Coordinates of C-alpha atoms and ligand atoms in Angstrom, one line a residue:
M1 CA 15.8 137.4 -119.5
T2 CA 13.2 139.2 -121.6
A3 CA 12.9 142.8 -120.5
P4 CA 9.3 143.5 -119.3
Q5 CA 9.6 147.1 -120.6
T6 CA 10.4 146.2 -124.2
G7 CA 9.7 142.4 -124.6
K8 CA 13.2 142.1 -126.0
T9 CA 16.0 140.0 -124.8
N10 CA 18.7 142.1 -123.3
L11 CA 22.0 140.6 -124.5
L12 CA 23.9 142.2 -121.7
A13 CA 22.4 139.6 -119.4
L14 CA 23.6 136.5 -121.3
N15 CA 26.7 134.4 -120.5
R16 CA 28.3 132.5 -123.4
P17 CA 26.1 129.4 -123.3
Q18 CA 23.0 131.5 -122.9
M19 CA 24.1 133.7 -125.8
E20 CA 24.7 130.6 -128.0
A21 CA 21.3 129.2 -127.0
F22 CA 19.7 132.5 -127.9
F23 CA 21.3 132.5 -131.4
E24 CA 20.3 128.9 -131.9
S25 CA 16.7 129.9 -131.0
I26 CA 16.6 132.4 -133.8
G27 CA 18.1 129.8 -136.3
E28 CA 21.7 131.2 -136.2
K29 CA 25.0 129.4 -135.8
K30 CA 27.0 129.6 -132.5
F31 CA 29.8 131.7 -134.0
R32 CA 27.3 134.5 -134.4
A33 CA 26.9 134.5 -130.6
H34 CA 30.7 134.9 -130.3
Q35 CA 30.8 137.8 -132.8
V36 CA 28.0 139.6 -131.0
M37 CA 29.6 139.1 -127.5
K38 CA 32.7 140.8 -128.8
W39 CA 30.8 143.7 -130.2
V40 CA 28.9 144.2 -127.0
H41 CA 31.5 143.7 -124.3
F42 CA 34.8 144.5 -126.1
F43 CA 33.8 147.3 -128.5
G44 CA 31.0 148.5 -126.2
V45 CA 28.5 148.7 -129.1
N46 CA 24.8 148.9 -128.4
D47 CA 23.6 149.4 -131.9
F48 CA 23.2 146.3 -134.1
E49 CA 23.7 148.4 -137.2
A50 CA 27.3 149.0 -136.1
M51 CA 28.0 145.2 -136.1
S52 CA 29.7 145.2 -139.5
N53 CA 30.5 141.5 -139.8
L54 CA 26.8 140.6 -139.5
G55 CA 24.5 140.6 -142.6
K56 CA 21.8 143.2 -143.0
V57 CA 19.0 140.6 -142.5
L58 CA 20.5 139.4 -139.2
R59 CA 21.0 142.9 -137.9
T60 CA 17.4 143.8 -138.7
R61 CA 16.2 140.6 -137.0
L62 CA 18.3 141.2 -133.9
A63 CA 17.0 144.7 -133.6
E64 CA 13.4 143.3 -133.5
V65 CA 14.0 140.6 -130.8
A66 CA 17.0 141.8 -128.8
E67 CA 18.5 144.9 -127.3
I68 CA 21.7 146.0 -125.5
R69 CA 20.5 148.2 -122.8
A70 CA 22.5 149.3 -119.8
P71 CA 21.2 151.4 -116.9
E72 CA 21.5 155.1 -117.3
I73 CA 24.3 157.2 -115.9
A74 CA 22.6 159.6 -113.4
L75 CA 25.9 161.2 -112.3
Q76 CA 29.5 160.8 -113.1
S77 CA 32.3 162.1 -110.8
F78 CA 36.0 162.2 -111.1
S79 CA 38.3 162.4 -108.1
E80 CA 41.6 164.2 -108.0
D81 CA 43.3 160.9 -107.5
G82 CA 41.9 159.4 -110.8
T83 CA 39.0 157.5 -109.1
R84 CA 35.8 157.6 -111.1
K85 CA 32.3 157.1 -109.7
W86 CA 29.1 156.6 -111.5
V87 CA 25.7 156.8 -110.0
V88 CA 23.7 154.4 -112.1
R89 CA 19.9 154.8 -112.5
L90 CA 17.8 151.6 -112.7
D91 CA 14.5 151.3 -114.4
N92 CA 12.4 152.1 -111.3
G93 CA 14.3 155.2 -110.4
N94 CA 16.6 153.5 -107.7
C95 CA 20.2 154.2 -108.1
V96 CA 23.4 152.2 -107.3
E97 CA 27.0 153.2 -107.4
T98 CA 30.0 151.9 -109.3
V99 CA 33.6 153.0 -108.7
F100 CA 36.8 152.7 -110.8
I101 CA 40.1 152.9 -109.0
P102 CA 43.2 153.2 -111.1
D103 CA 46.5 152.1 -109.6
G104 CA 49.5 152.0 -112.0
E105 CA 48.8 149.2 -114.5
R106 CA 45.9 148.0 -112.4
G107 CA 42.4 149.3 -112.8
T108 CA 39.8 148.0 -110.3
L109 CA 36.1 148.3 -110.8
C110 CA 33.9 148.1 -107.7
V111 CA 30.5 146.8 -108.7
S112 CA 27.2 146.8 -106.8
S113 CA 25.0 143.7 -106.6
Q114 CA 21.8 145.0 -104.8
V115 CA 19.9 148.2 -104.3
G116 CA 20.8 148.8 -100.7
C117 CA 21.5 145.9 -98.4
A118 CA 19.4 144.0 -95.9
L119 CA 22.2 143.1 -93.5
D120 CA 22.6 146.4 -91.6
C121 CA 26.2 146.2 -90.6
S122 CA 26.6 148.9 -88.0
F123 CA 29.4 150.8 -89.7
C124 CA 28.2 150.7 -93.3
S125 CA 26.1 153.5 -94.9
T126 CA 24.8 151.2 -97.6
G127 CA 23.3 149.1 -94.8
K128 CA 21.7 152.2 -93.3
Q129 CA 19.8 152.8 -96.6
G130 CA 17.8 149.6 -96.1
F131 CA 17.1 147.2 -98.9
Q132 CA 15.1 147.5 -102.0
R133 CA 15.9 144.6 -104.4
D134 CA 18.5 142.5 -106.2
L135 CA 20.1 143.7 -109.4
T136 CA 19.5 141.8 -112.5
V137 CA 22.4 140.4 -114.5
D138 CA 22.1 143.2 -117.1
E139 CA 22.2 145.8 -114.3
I140 CA 25.3 144.2 -112.8
I141 CA 27.1 143.8 -116.2
G142 CA 25.7 147.1 -117.3
Q143 CA 27.9 148.8 -114.7
V144 CA 31.0 147.1 -116.2
W145 CA 29.8 147.9 -119.7
L146 CA 29.4 151.6 -118.9
A147 CA 32.7 151.9 -117.1
H148 CA 34.5 150.0 -120.0
R149 CA 32.9 152.3 -122.6
S150 CA 33.9 155.4 -120.6
F151 CA 37.5 154.7 -121.7
G152 CA 36.6 154.8 -125.4
V153 CA 36.9 152.0 -127.9
P154 CA 39.8 149.7 -127.0
D155 CA 42.4 149.2 -129.6
N156 CA 42.7 145.8 -131.3
R157 CA 45.7 144.8 -129.3
G158 CA 43.1 144.3 -126.6
H159 CA 44.3 146.7 -124.0
R160 CA 41.6 147.0 -121.3
H161 CA 41.5 149.5 -118.5
I162 CA 39.5 147.3 -116.2
T163 CA 41.9 144.6 -115.0
N164 CA 40.2 143.7 -111.7
V165 CA 36.6 143.5 -110.6
V166 CA 35.6 143.5 -106.9
M167 CA 32.0 142.7 -105.9
M168 CA 32.3 145.2 -103.1
G169 CA 29.9 147.9 -104.1
M170 CA 26.4 148.1 -102.6
G171 CA 24.8 144.9 -101.5
E172 CA 25.6 141.4 -100.4
P173 CA 26.5 139.5 -103.5
L174 CA 25.9 136.0 -102.1
L175 CA 22.3 137.0 -101.4
N176 CA 21.8 137.7 -105.1
F177 CA 23.6 134.4 -106.0
E178 CA 22.4 133.4 -109.4
N179 CA 22.6 136.8 -111.0
V180 CA 26.1 137.5 -109.5
I181 CA 27.4 134.1 -110.7
T182 CA 26.2 134.7 -114.3
A183 CA 27.6 138.3 -114.2
M184 CA 31.0 137.0 -112.9
E185 CA 31.0 134.4 -115.7
I186 CA 30.7 137.2 -118.3
M187 CA 33.4 139.3 -116.5
K188 CA 35.8 136.3 -116.8
D189 CA 34.9 135.3 -120.3
D190 CA 37.5 136.2 -123.0
L191 CA 34.5 137.3 -125.1
G192 CA 33.2 139.3 -122.1
Y193 CA 35.6 141.4 -120.1
G194 CA 38.5 138.9 -120.0
V195 CA 39.3 139.5 -116.3
A196 CA 41.6 136.8 -114.9
K197 CA 39.9 134.5 -112.3
K198 CA 42.2 135.7 -109.6
R199 CA 41.2 139.2 -110.4
V200 CA 37.5 138.8 -109.9
T201 CA 36.8 139.0 -106.2
L202 CA 33.6 138.4 -104.4
S203 CA 33.3 140.0 -101.0
T204 CA 30.8 138.5 -98.5
S205 CA 29.8 139.3 -95.0
G206 CA 29.7 135.6 -94.4
I207 CA 26.6 133.9 -95.9
V208 CA 28.0 130.5 -95.0
P209 CA 25.8 128.1 -97.0
K210 CA 26.3 130.1 -100.1
M211 CA 30.1 130.1 -99.6
Y212 CA 30.0 126.3 -99.9
E213 CA 27.9 126.6 -103.1
L214 CA 30.2 129.2 -104.6
Y215 CA 33.0 126.7 -104.9
D216 CA 30.8 124.4 -107.0
R217 CA 29.8 127.1 -109.4
I218 CA 32.7 129.4 -110.2
D219 CA 36.4 130.0 -109.5
V220 CA 36.9 133.5 -108.2
A221 CA 38.9 135.1 -105.4
L222 CA 37.1 135.3 -102.0
A223 CA 37.1 138.1 -99.5
V224 CA 35.3 137.9 -96.2
S225 CA 34.2 140.9 -94.2
L226 CA 35.4 139.7 -90.8
H227 CA 35.7 143.0 -88.8
A228 CA 35.7 141.3 -85.4
P229 CA 37.7 138.5 -83.8
N230 CA 35.0 137.2 -81.5
D231 CA 31.3 136.5 -81.7
E232 CA 30.1 139.0 -79.2
L233 CA 31.7 141.9 -81.1
R234 CA 30.9 140.6 -84.5
N235 CA 27.2 140.1 -83.6
E236 CA 27.2 143.8 -82.9
L237 CA 29.1 145.0 -86.0
V238 CA 27.9 142.4 -88.6
P239 CA 24.5 141.2 -87.3
V240 CA 24.4 138.3 -89.8
N241 CA 27.0 136.7 -87.5
K242 CA 24.1 135.7 -85.2
K243 CA 22.9 133.4 -87.9
Y244 CA 26.3 132.3 -89.1
P245 CA 28.8 132.6 -86.2
L246 CA 32.5 132.7 -86.5
A247 CA 33.2 129.0 -86.1
D248 CA 31.0 128.2 -89.1
L249 CA 32.4 131.1 -91.1
I250 CA 36.0 130.1 -90.5
A251 CA 35.2 126.5 -91.3
A252 CA 33.7 127.6 -94.6
C253 CA 36.8 129.7 -95.4
K254 CA 39.1 126.8 -94.8
E255 CA 37.1 124.5 -96.9
Y256 CA 37.0 127.0 -99.8
V257 CA 40.7 127.3 -100.0
T258 CA 41.4 123.6 -99.4
K259 CA 39.0 122.5 -102.1
F260 CA 40.7 124.6 -104.8
N261 CA 44.0 122.9 -103.9
D262 CA 46.2 125.8 -105.1
S263 CA 48.1 128.5 -103.2
R264 CA 45.1 130.8 -102.8
R265 CA 44.2 132.6 -99.6
V266 CA 41.0 134.2 -98.4
T267 CA 41.3 138.0 -98.0
M268 CA 40.0 138.9 -94.5
E269 CA 38.7 142.4 -94.5
Y270 CA 38.8 144.2 -91.2
V271 CA 37.4 147.7 -90.9
L272 CA 39.3 149.5 -88.1
L273 CA 36.9 151.4 -85.8
D274 CA 38.6 153.6 -83.1
G275 CA 38.4 152.0 -79.7
V276 CA 35.9 149.3 -80.8
N277 CA 37.8 146.6 -82.6
D278 CA 41.4 148.0 -82.9
K279 CA 42.8 147.2 -79.5
F280 CA 45.8 145.0 -78.8
E281 CA 43.6 142.2 -77.4
H282 CA 41.6 142.2 -80.7
A283 CA 44.8 141.7 -82.7
E284 CA 45.7 138.8 -80.4
Q285 CA 42.3 137.2 -80.8
L286 CA 42.5 137.6 -84.6
I287 CA 45.8 135.9 -84.7
E288 CA 44.4 133.0 -82.8
L289 CA 41.2 132.9 -84.9
L290 CA 43.1 132.8 -88.2
K291 CA 46.0 130.6 -87.3
D292 CA 44.9 127.7 -89.4
V293 CA 43.3 129.7 -92.2
P294 CA 45.3 130.4 -95.4
S295 CA 44.5 134.1 -95.4
K296 CA 45.8 137.6 -95.8
I297 CA 44.4 140.5 -93.9
N298 CA 43.3 143.7 -95.4
L299 CA 42.8 146.5 -92.8
I300 CA 40.3 149.2 -93.9
P301 CA 40.5 152.4 -91.9
F302 CA 36.8 153.3 -91.3
N303 CA 35.3 155.8 -93.7
P304 CA 33.0 158.1 -91.8
F305 CA 29.4 159.1 -92.7
P306 CA 26.9 161.1 -90.7
S307 CA 25.6 159.7 -87.4
S308 CA 27.6 156.5 -87.8
G309 CA 28.8 156.9 -84.2
Y310 CA 32.3 155.6 -85.2
K311 CA 35.7 157.1 -85.7
R312 CA 38.7 156.2 -87.8
P313 CA 41.7 155.3 -85.5
N314 CA 44.7 157.5 -86.0
G315 CA 47.6 156.4 -88.2
L316 CA 49.7 155.2 -85.3
R317 CA 47.0 152.9 -84.0
I318 CA 46.4 151.5 -87.4
R319 CA 50.2 150.9 -88.0
A320 CA 50.5 149.2 -84.5
F321 CA 47.6 146.9 -85.3
Q322 CA 49.2 146.0 -88.7
E323 CA 52.6 145.4 -87.1
R324 CA 51.2 143.0 -84.5
L325 CA 49.6 140.9 -87.2
Q326 CA 52.7 141.0 -89.4
K327 CA 54.9 139.9 -86.5
A328 CA 52.6 136.9 -86.2
G329 CA 53.3 136.1 -89.8
F330 CA 50.2 137.4 -91.6
V331 CA 50.5 139.3 -94.8
T332 CA 48.6 142.4 -93.7
T333 CA 47.9 145.4 -95.9
I334 CA 46.2 148.7 -95.2
R335 CA 43.6 149.7 -97.8
T336 CA 44.4 153.2 -99.0
T337 CA 41.3 155.4 -99.1
R338 CA 40.6 156.4 -102.6
G339 CA 38.1 158.8 -104.1
E340 CA 37.1 160.3 -100.7
D341 CA 36.5 163.7 -102.3
I342 CA 33.7 162.1 -104.4
D343 CA 32.3 159.8 -101.6
A344 CA 33.5 156.8 -103.5
A345 CA 35.4 155.1 -100.6
C346 CA 34.4 151.7 -99.1
G347 CA 31.2 151.9 -97.1
Q348 CA 30.3 155.4 -98.4
L349 CA 28.2 154.2 -101.4
V350 CA 24.6 155.1 -100.9
G351 CA 23.0 155.4 -104.4
Q352 CA 19.4 156.2 -104.0
V353 CA 17.3 153.5 -102.4
Q354 CA 13.6 153.3 -101.9
D355 CA 13.8 151.2 -98.8
R356 CA 11.3 148.5 -98.1
T357 CA 12.4 147.9 -94.6
R358 CA 11.8 151.3 -93.1
R359 CA 15.4 151.3 -92.0
A360 CA 16.3 154.5 -94.0
E361 CA 13.4 156.3 -92.3
Q362 CA 14.7 155.3 -88.9
W363 CA 18.2 156.4 -89.9
Q364 CA 16.9 159.6 -91.3
A365 CA 15.1 160.3 -88.0
K366 CA 18.3 159.7 -86.2
I367 CA 20.2 162.2 -88.4
Q368 CA 17.3 164.6 -88.1
D369 CA 17.4 164.4 -84.3
K370 CA 21.1 165.2 -84.4
H371 CA 21.0 168.1 -86.8
N372 CA 17.5 169.2 -86.0
K373 CA 16.7 169.6 -89.7
K374 CA 14.9 167.6 -92.3
I375 CA 16.8 165.7 -94.9
P376 CA 14.5 164.5 -97.6
L377 CA 14.9 160.7 -98.3
S378 CA 15.3 161.4 -102.0
D379 CA 18.3 163.4 -100.9
A380 CA 19.8 160.8 -98.7
S381 CA 23.0 160.7 -100.7
A382 CA 23.6 164.4 -99.9
A383 CA 23.6 163.4 -96.2
N384 CA 26.8 161.6 -97.0
R385 CA 28.7 164.6 -98.2
Ligands
SAH401 N1 28.3 143.2 -98.6 C1 29.6 142.7 -99.0 C2 30.3 143.5 -100.0 C3 30.1 145.0 -100.0 S1 30.9 146.0 -98.7 C4 30.5 142.7 -97.7 O1 30.1 143.2 -96.7 O2 31.6 142.1 -97.8 C5 32.6 146.1 -99.2 C6 33.5 146.3 -98.0 O3 33.5 147.6 -97.5 C7 33.2 145.4 -96.9 O4 34.4 144.8 -96.3 C8 32.6 146.3 -95.9 O5 32.6 145.8 -94.6 C9 33.4 147.6 -96.1 N2 32.8 148.7 -95.5 C10 31.5 149.0 -95.3 N3 31.3 150.1 -94.6 C11 32.5 150.7 -94.5 C12 33.0 152.0 -93.9 N4 32.2 152.9 -93.5 N5 34.3 152.2 -93.9 C13 35.2 151.3 -94.4 N6 34.8 150.1 -95.0 C14 33.5 149.8 -95.0
SF4_402 FE1 25.7 144.9 -96.5 FE2 28.3 144.6 -96.8 FE3 27.3 146.9 -95.9 FE4 27.2 144.8 -94.4 S1 29.1 145.8 -95.1 S2 25.5 146.3 -94.7 S3 26.8 143.2 -95.8 S4 27.0 146.0 -97.9

């Protein structure tokens, strides 16, 4: 928790018990921890001098041993539809992306959990970037902090712009388990971002053992990237399926909802790829697969990126797929594509990843072949425009 660069404790990384322990360790009472959490996460303050209800001595002491340090904003884009995207630069120069999607009273922040992703789903540009590393808690919460601050200081009635958080940015959150849990605790905490438990959603490609652990650790909404109704196709689209096949994944989903013993459902995400997984037979198989799982289905029309090899189905095909599922009794929504003009749509987030798996190089070679021109790796995000 101590930042290697400064030797100070970054308070953005601490959940409530950790913050209390930190204040106890410097000889202060618990309530100080609560005051400081409110300054940090509610008022978006990063300067101890601004914390007017702390005495001068404590403020000076805090500045010596602690810091409130979020990643830097490398780029900020605003879409015509109100969507905002931040490219956030981490200490070692890697970048990840964070997206805010306003929708009436609702404001959803899509947060990244890793630099790149190791799982290499065939239709996902993040996967094509390869994998560099997990984000730390302060880097995950730093994204929420930056977004929250971008709306200015909230008034004292407590109006917040961010009402929902989805762990659907870059990376597989269940493969950065501990950091993601701590970050989600801070998101849910009233002294953190006060997001209701049903409004914090973790999306996973199906890391089955971690799905069982999740229940024991935190109460959040679960979304599963299903994308195919049979193992053969899912092995191709979501390669982690070879390790955790559909029967195990479906069992884990059932157990998750049953254990909570409330009316919750798992959201099944299904990206629609023209001619690949959007046929009538796929809808039929999906209905069979999900018949005993309390679930709702979220269809995501594929968002293209260069050399993906996939196409988005036309509107009629998408509607027909939806209607078949609805007729079978499934609540089925189609995710509207937002922020396309700023490359903020699902699966388009690329950040800037210094890949350790050589996958980005292979992908770059593929694009190069196609366009017969060199795209520098450092410019990989431009390939997405
Ligand atoms: N790794 C996690 C969370 C991040 S991906 C997961 O896979 O669930 C967030 C969602 O965007 C997932 O459902 C993912 O499958 C979807 N997605 C990825 N690439 C996409 C693309 N090109 N078009 C549309 N959705 C995509
Ligand atoms: Fe990783 Fe999710 Fe993209 Fe698959 S869809 S490569 S799990 S980020």
